[in-house]
Amino acid sequence: MSTTATPPGGQRTLQKRRQAQNAKDKQLKQTPASSRQAGHGGSSSSILKIYTDEANGLRVDPLVVLFLAVGFIFSVVALHVIAKVTGKIF
């Protein structure tokens, strides 16, 4: 008889248990903590679709939109100034 006490099943059983526990821990770490992280809830999927290649319609660079908006504001201010100046002259 051996003097060292070995658990029933031997070394293979302990190794399988460790592998199963490691796999379980790994799966728990990969599971999202909330339903939003899992991709459920809210209207985030429809809002995010605007910014992806899946969206249909006209694609315009945000910088172009910025320049067009600033240009429009400048033209309105310029027309107001021109109207004030010509109103005082005539």
mmCIF file of N, CA and C in Angstrom:
data_model
loop_
_atom_site.group_PDB
_atom_site.id
_atom_site.type_symbol
_atom_site.label_atom_id
_atom_site.label_comp_id
_atom_site.label_asym_id
_atom_site.label_seq_id
_atom_site.Cartn_x
_atom_site.Cartn_y
_atom_site.Cartn_z
ATOM 1 N N MET A 1 0.824 -1.178 0.000
ATOM 2 C CA MET A 1 0.000 0.000 0.000
ATOM 3 C C MET A 1 0.869 1.243 0.000
ATOM 4 N N SER A 2 0.314 2.288 -0.591
ATOM 5 C CA SER A 2 1.064 3.533 -0.631
ATOM 6 C C SER A 2 0.759 4.359 0.603
ATOM 7 N N THR A 3 1.738 5.127 0.989
ATOM 8 C CA THR A 3 1.564 5.951 2.181
ATOM 9 C C THR A 3 0.909 7.288 1.860
ATOM 10 N N THR A 4 0.969 7.725 0.580
ATOM 11 C CA THR A 4 0.335 8.994 0.226
ATOM 12 C C THR A 4 -1.119 8.756 -0.130
ATOM 13 N N ALA A 5 -1.967 9.633 0.334
ATOM 14 C CA ALA A 5 -3.400 9.511 0.054
ATOM 15 C C ALA A 5 -3.701 10.172 -1.281
ATOM 16 N N THR A 6 -4.236 9.427 -2.222
ATOM 17 C CA THR A 6 -4.629 9.989 -3.513
ATOM 18 C C THR A 6 -6.142 10.067 -3.569
ATOM 19 N N PRO A 7 -6.663 11.123 -4.140
ATOM 20 C CA PRO A 7 -8.125 11.235 -4.219
ATOM 21 C C PRO A 7 -8.686 10.176 -5.159
ATOM 22 N N PRO A 8 -9.937 9.806 -4.951
ATOM 23 C CA PRO A 8 -10.560 8.818 -5.828
ATOM 24 C C PRO A 8 -10.601 9.339 -7.263
ATOM 25 N N GLY A 9 -10.286 8.499 -8.199
ATOM 26 C CA GLY A 9 -10.289 8.893 -9.592
ATOM 27 C C GLY A 9 -8.913 9.264 -10.096
ATOM 28 N N GLY A 10 -8.040 9.629 -9.226
ATOM 29 C CA GLY A 10 -6.669 9.897 -9.606
ATOM 30 C C GLY A 10 -6.450 11.277 -10.208
ATOM 31 N N GLN A 11 -5.299 11.405 -10.819
ATOM 32 C CA GLN A 11 -4.854 12.687 -11.364
ATOM 33 C C GLN A 11 -5.710 13.136 -12.545
ATOM 34 N N ARG A 12 -6.173 12.209 -13.340
ATOM 35 C CA ARG A 12 -6.993 12.572 -14.507
ATOM 36 C C ARG A 12 -8.290 13.255 -14.101
ATOM 37 N N THR A 13 -8.909 12.789 -13.060
ATOM 38 C CA THR A 13 -10.159 13.394 -12.599
ATOM 39 C C THR A 13 -9.922 14.831 -12.145
ATOM 40 N N LEU A 14 -8.842 15.047 -11.400
ATOM 41 C CA LEU A 14 -8.536 16.404 -10.960
ATOM 42 C C LEU A 14 -8.255 17.316 -12.146
ATOM 43 N N GLN A 15 -7.556 16.806 -13.142
ATOM 44 C CA GLN A 15 -7.241 17.603 -14.326
ATOM 45 C C GLN A 15 -8.518 17.964 -15.093
ATOM 46 N N LYS A 16 -9.425 17.007 -15.211
ATOM 47 C CA LYS A 16 -10.688 17.284 -15.901
ATOM 48 C C LYS A 16 -11.513 18.313 -15.143
ATOM 49 N N ARG A 17 -11.504 18.223 -13.817
ATOM 50 C CA ARG A 17 -12.255 19.185 -13.015
ATOM 51 C C ARG A 17 -11.685 20.592 -13.189
ATOM 52 N N ARG A 18 -10.345 20.703 -13.194
ATOM 53 C CA ARG A 18 -9.719 22.011 -13.390
ATOM 54 C C ARG A 18 -10.056 22.579 -14.764
ATOM 55 N N GLN A 19 -10.011 21.733 -15.789
ATOM 56 C CA GLN A 19 -10.337 22.193 -17.141
ATOM 57 C C GLN A 19 -11.787 22.653 -17.228
ATOM 58 N N ALA A 20 -12.695 21.908 -16.597
ATOM 59 C CA ALA A 20 -14.111 22.285 -16.614
ATOM 60 C C ALA A 20 -14.320 23.603 -15.873
ATOM 61 N N GLN A 21 -13.639 23.773 -14.742
ATOM 62 C CA GLN A 21 -13.780 25.015 -13.975
ATOM 63 C C GLN A 21 -13.193 26.193 -14.758
ATOM 64 N N ASN A 22 -12.055 25.990 -15.401
ATOM 65 C CA ASN A 22 -11.452 27.055 -16.209
ATOM 66 C C ASN A 22 -12.355 27.446 -17.374
ATOM 67 N N ALA A 23 -12.967 26.461 -18.024
ATOM 68 C CA ALA A 23 -13.880 26.746 -19.131
ATOM 69 C C ALA A 23 -15.106 27.509 -18.637
ATOM 70 N N LYS A 24 -15.595 27.126 -17.452
ATOM 71 C CA LYS A 24 -16.756 27.815 -16.880
ATOM 72 C C LYS A 24 -16.407 29.262 -16.525
ATOM 73 N N ASP A 25 -15.239 29.479 -15.924
ATOM 74 C CA ASP A 25 -14.804 30.837 -15.589
ATOM 75 C C ASP A 25 -14.621 31.678 -16.842
ATOM 76 N N LYS A 26 -14.056 31.081 -17.872
ATOM 77 C CA LYS A 26 -13.839 31.804 -19.121
ATOM 78 C C LYS A 26 -15.169 32.222 -19.754
ATOM 79 N N GLN A 27 -16.169 31.327 -19.700
ATOM 80 C CA GLN A 27 -17.474 31.639 -20.273
ATOM 81 C C GLN A 27 -18.168 32.745 -19.479
ATOM 82 N N LEU A 28 -18.012 32.739 -18.166
ATOM 83 C CA LEU A 28 -18.624 33.782 -17.348
ATOM 84 C C LEU A 28 -17.997 35.140 -17.639
ATOM 85 N N LYS A 29 -16.701 35.171 -17.910
ATOM 86 C CA LYS A 29 -16.038 36.432 -18.215
ATOM 87 C C LYS A 29 -16.480 36.976 -19.569
ATOM 88 N N GLN A 30 -16.842 36.113 -20.496
ATOM 89 C CA GLN A 30 -17.248 36.549 -21.829
ATOM 90 C C GLN A 30 -18.712 36.947 -21.893
ATOM 91 N N THR A 31 -19.500 36.546 -20.934
ATOM 92 C CA THR A 31 -20.927 36.854 -20.931
ATOM 93 C C THR A 31 -21.126 38.327 -20.579
ATOM 94 N N PRO A 32 -21.931 39.063 -21.347
ATOM 95 C CA PRO A 32 -22.170 40.473 -21.039
ATOM 96 C C PRO A 32 -22.887 40.629 -19.700
ATOM 97 N N ALA A 33 -22.583 41.717 -19.018
ATOM 98 C CA ALA A 33 -23.147 41.948 -17.693
ATOM 99 C C ALA A 33 -24.576 42.479 -17.759
ATOM 100 N N SER A 34 -24.959 43.110 -18.874
ATOM 101 C CA SER A 34 -26.296 43.681 -18.964
ATOM 102 C C SER A 34 -26.913 43.338 -20.315
ATOM 103 N N SER A 35 -28.213 43.559 -20.409
ATOM 104 C CA SER A 35 -28.901 43.275 -21.665
ATOM 105 C C SER A 35 -28.495 44.265 -22.753
ATOM 106 N N ARG A 36 -28.124 45.493 -22.375
ATOM 107 C CA ARG A 36 -27.680 46.477 -23.371
ATOM 108 C C ARG A 36 -26.357 46.038 -23.990
ATOM 109 N N GLN A 37 -25.449 45.510 -23.176
ATOM 110 C CA GLN A 37 -24.189 45.012 -23.706
ATOM 111 C C GLN A 37 -24.418 43.800 -24.597
ATOM 112 N N ALA A 38 -25.458 43.051 -24.301
ATOM 113 C CA ALA A 38 -25.763 41.873 -25.106
ATOM 114 C C ALA A 38 -26.404 42.258 -26.439
ATOM 115 N N GLY A 39 -26.778 43.517 -26.606
ATOM 116 C CA GLY A 39 -27.353 43.965 -27.862
ATOM 117 C C GLY A 39 -28.859 44.057 -27.834
ATOM 118 N N HIS A 40 -29.455 43.977 -26.656
ATOM 119 C CA HIS A 40 -30.907 44.057 -26.541
ATOM 120 C C HIS A 40 -31.290 45.370 -25.879
ATOM 121 N N GLY A 41 -32.458 45.820 -26.170
ATOM 122 C CA GLY A 41 -33.011 46.956 -25.457
ATOM 123 C C GLY A 41 -32.692 48.290 -26.093
ATOM 124 N N GLY A 42 -33.615 49.204 -25.934
ATOM 125 C CA GLY A 42 -33.423 50.552 -26.448
ATOM 126 C C GLY A 42 -33.490 50.608 -27.957
ATOM 127 N N SER A 43 -33.297 51.791 -28.474
ATOM 128 C CA SER A 43 -33.329 51.970 -29.917
ATOM 129 C C SER A 43 -31.924 52.126 -30.476
ATOM 130 N N SER A 44 -30.947 51.581 -29.770
ATOM 131 C CA SER A 44 -29.560 51.767 -30.186
ATOM 132 C C SER A 44 -29.277 51.101 -31.528
ATOM 133 N N SER A 45 -29.949 49.999 -31.819
ATOM 134 C CA SER A 45 -29.667 49.323 -33.090
ATOM 135 C C SER A 45 -30.154 50.152 -34.273
ATOM 136 N N SER A 46 -31.280 50.846 -34.131
ATOM 137 C CA SER A 46 -31.776 51.656 -35.237
ATOM 138 C C SER A 46 -30.987 52.954 -35.382
ATOM 139 N N ILE A 47 -30.523 53.508 -34.266
ATOM 140 C CA ILE A 47 -29.733 54.730 -34.332
ATOM 141 C C ILE A 47 -28.367 54.441 -34.927
ATOM 142 N N LEU A 48 -27.757 53.347 -34.517
ATOM 143 C CA LEU A 48 -26.431 53.013 -35.019
ATOM 144 C C LEU A 48 -26.451 52.652 -36.491
ATOM 145 N N LYS A 49 -27.605 52.250 -37.006
ATOM 146 C CA LYS A 49 -27.683 51.882 -38.414
ATOM 147 C C LYS A 49 -27.441 53.083 -39.321
ATOM 148 N N ILE A 50 -27.682 54.282 -38.829
ATOM 149 C CA ILE A 50 -27.458 55.497 -39.618
ATOM 150 C C ILE A 50 -25.982 55.632 -39.955
ATOM 151 N N TYR A 51 -25.120 55.237 -39.044
ATOM 152 C CA TYR A 51 -23.698 55.468 -39.204
ATOM 153 C C TYR A 51 -22.942 54.284 -39.805
ATOM 154 N N THR A 52 -23.647 53.276 -40.265
ATOM 155 C CA THR A 52 -22.987 52.115 -40.851
ATOM 156 C C THR A 52 -23.202 52.099 -42.351
ATOM 157 N N ASP A 53 -22.545 51.184 -43.025
ATOM 158 C CA ASP A 53 -22.702 51.047 -44.472
ATOM 159 C C ASP A 53 -24.021 50.391 -44.843
ATOM 160 N N GLU A 54 -24.766 49.899 -43.848
ATOM 161 C CA GLU A 54 -26.042 49.251 -44.130
ATOM 162 C C GLU A 54 -27.148 50.259 -44.431
ATOM 163 N N ALA A 55 -26.934 51.513 -44.075
ATOM 164 C CA ALA A 55 -27.972 52.527 -44.252
ATOM 165 C C ALA A 55 -28.112 52.886 -45.727
ATOM 166 N N ASN A 56 -29.352 53.045 -46.153
ATOM 167 C CA ASN A 56 -29.626 53.451 -47.530
ATOM 168 C C ASN A 56 -29.691 54.964 -47.604
ATOM 169 N N GLY A 57 -29.468 55.511 -48.807
ATOM 170 C CA GLY A 57 -29.627 56.946 -48.986
ATOM 171 C C GLY A 57 -28.325 57.634 -49.336
ATOM 172 N N LEU A 58 -28.379 58.955 -49.304
ATOM 173 C CA LEU A 58 -27.252 59.797 -49.690
ATOM 174 C C LEU A 58 -26.192 59.793 -48.597
ATOM 175 N N ARG A 59 -24.954 59.582 -48.995
ATOM 176 C CA ARG A 59 -23.856 59.602 -48.034
ATOM 177 C C ARG A 59 -23.091 60.917 -48.201
ATOM 178 N N VAL A 60 -23.069 61.730 -47.155
ATOM 179 C CA VAL A 60 -22.409 63.024 -47.185
ATOM 180 C C VAL A 60 -21.427 63.068 -46.018
ATOM 181 N N ASP A 61 -20.231 63.532 -46.312
ATOM 182 C CA ASP A 61 -19.211 63.657 -45.282
ATOM 183 C C ASP A 61 -19.635 64.720 -44.266
ATOM 184 N N PRO A 62 -19.424 64.503 -42.985
ATOM 185 C CA PRO A 62 -19.819 65.508 -41.984
ATOM 186 C C PRO A 62 -19.123 66.855 -42.170
ATOM 187 N N LEU A 63 -17.931 66.854 -42.700
ATOM 188 C CA LEU A 63 -17.227 68.117 -42.933
ATOM 189 C C LEU A 63 -17.929 68.944 -44.004
ATOM 190 N N VAL A 64 -18.470 68.284 -45.016
ATOM 191 C CA VAL A 64 -19.225 68.980 -46.062
ATOM 192 C C VAL A 64 -20.477 69.623 -45.459
ATOM 193 N N VAL A 65 -21.154 68.890 -44.593
ATOM 194 C CA VAL A 65 -22.354 69.428 -43.945
ATOM 195 C C VAL A 65 -21.990 70.634 -43.090
ATOM 196 N N LEU A 66 -20.871 70.561 -42.396
ATOM 197 C CA LEU A 66 -20.429 71.680 -41.572
ATOM 198 C C LEU A 66 -20.172 72.921 -42.419
ATOM 199 N N PHE A 67 -19.447 72.763 -43.524
ATOM 200 C CA PHE A 67 -19.164 73.909 -44.395
ATOM 201 C C PHE A 67 -20.436 74.480 -45.018
ATOM 202 N N LEU A 68 -21.350 73.635 -45.415
ATOM 203 C CA LEU A 68 -22.611 74.118 -45.984
ATOM 204 C C LEU A 68 -23.420 74.902 -44.942
ATOM 205 N N ALA A 69 -23.451 74.420 -43.708
ATOM 206 C CA ALA A 69 -24.198 75.116 -42.655
ATOM 207 C C ALA A 69 -23.573 76.470 -42.349
ATOM 208 N N VAL A 70 -22.245 76.511 -42.242
ATOM 209 C CA VAL A 70 -21.567 77.780 -41.960
ATOM 210 C C VAL A 70 -21.748 78.749 -43.131
ATOM 211 N N GLY A 71 -21.672 78.234 -44.350
ATOM 212 C CA GLY A 71 -21.901 79.069 -45.532
ATOM 213 C C GLY A 71 -23.303 79.638 -45.563
ATOM 214 N N PHE A 72 -24.288 78.853 -45.183
ATOM 215 C CA PHE A 72 -25.674 79.326 -45.145
ATOM 216 C C PHE A 72 -25.836 80.432 -44.099
ATOM 217 N N ILE A 73 -25.273 80.213 -42.927
ATOM 218 C CA ILE A 73 -25.359 81.226 -41.874
ATOM 219 C C ILE A 73 -24.688 82.521 -42.325
ATOM 220 N N PHE A 74 -23.519 82.414 -42.961
ATOM 221 C CA PHE A 74 -22.807 83.594 -43.451
ATOM 222 C C PHE A 74 -23.631 84.344 -44.504
ATOM 223 N N SER A 75 -24.286 83.587 -45.401
ATOM 224 C CA SER A 75 -25.080 84.251 -46.441
ATOM 225 C C SER A 75 -26.277 84.992 -45.844
ATOM 226 N N VAL A 76 -26.900 84.423 -44.827
ATOM 227 C CA VAL A 76 -28.032 85.090 -44.181
ATOM 228 C C VAL A 76 -27.573 86.375 -43.499
ATOM 229 N N VAL A 77 -26.444 86.308 -42.782
ATOM 230 C CA VAL A 77 -25.913 87.505 -42.120
ATOM 231 C C VAL A 77 -25.539 88.561 -43.159
ATOM 232 N N ALA A 78 -24.896 88.134 -44.253
ATOM 233 C CA ALA A 78 -24.499 89.085 -45.303
ATOM 234 C C ALA A 78 -25.722 89.747 -45.924
ATOM 235 N N LEU A 79 -26.784 88.999 -46.183
ATOM 236 C CA LEU A 79 -28.001 89.585 -46.757
ATOM 237 C C LEU A 79 -28.649 90.576 -45.787
ATOM 238 N N HIS A 80 -28.624 90.286 -44.493
ATOM 239 C CA HIS A 80 -29.159 91.238 -43.524
ATOM 240 C C HIS A 80 -28.343 92.532 -43.502
ATOM 241 N N VAL A 81 -27.041 92.398 -43.563
ATOM 242 C CA VAL A 81 -26.186 93.586 -43.564
ATOM 243 C C VAL A 81 -26.426 94.404 -44.830
ATOM 244 N N ILE A 82 -26.518 93.743 -45.975
ATOM 245 C CA ILE A 82 -26.762 94.442 -47.251
ATOM 246 C C ILE A 82 -28.123 95.135 -47.200
ATOM 247 N N ALA A 83 -29.129 94.502 -46.641
ATOM 248 C CA ALA A 83 -30.454 95.115 -46.545
ATOM 249 C C ALA A 83 -30.422 96.345 -45.639
ATOM 250 N N LYS A 84 -29.675 96.291 -44.544
ATOM 251 C CA LYS A 84 -29.579 97.454 -43.660
ATOM 252 C C LYS A 84 -28.860 98.605 -44.328
ATOM 253 N N VAL A 85 -27.780 98.306 -45.039
ATOM 254 C CA VAL A 85 -26.982 99.361 -45.693
ATOM 255 C C VAL A 85 -27.789 99.990 -46.838
ATOM 256 N N THR A 86 -28.419 99.208 -47.667
ATOM 257 C CA THR A 86 -29.178 99.759 -48.799
ATOM 258 C C THR A 86 -30.444 100.454 -48.315
ATOM 259 N N GLY A 87 -30.955 100.079 -47.200
ATOM 260 C CA GLY A 87 -32.152 100.744 -46.660
ATOM 261 C C GLY A 87 -31.841 102.150 -46.200
ATOM 262 N N LYS A 88 -30.629 102.390 -45.700
ATOM 263 C CA LYS A 88 -30.264 103.723 -45.238
ATOM 264 C C LYS A 88 -29.904 104.631 -46.412
ATOM 265 N N ILE A 89 -29.398 104.041 -47.495
ATOM 266 C CA ILE A 89 -29.008 104.837 -48.651
ATOM 267 C C ILE A 89 -30.238 105.278 -49.439
ATOM 268 N N PHE A 90 -31.136 104.379 -49.689
ATOM 269 C CA PHE A 90 -32.302 104.695 -50.529
ATOM 270 C C PHE A 90 -33.502 105.053 -49.739
#
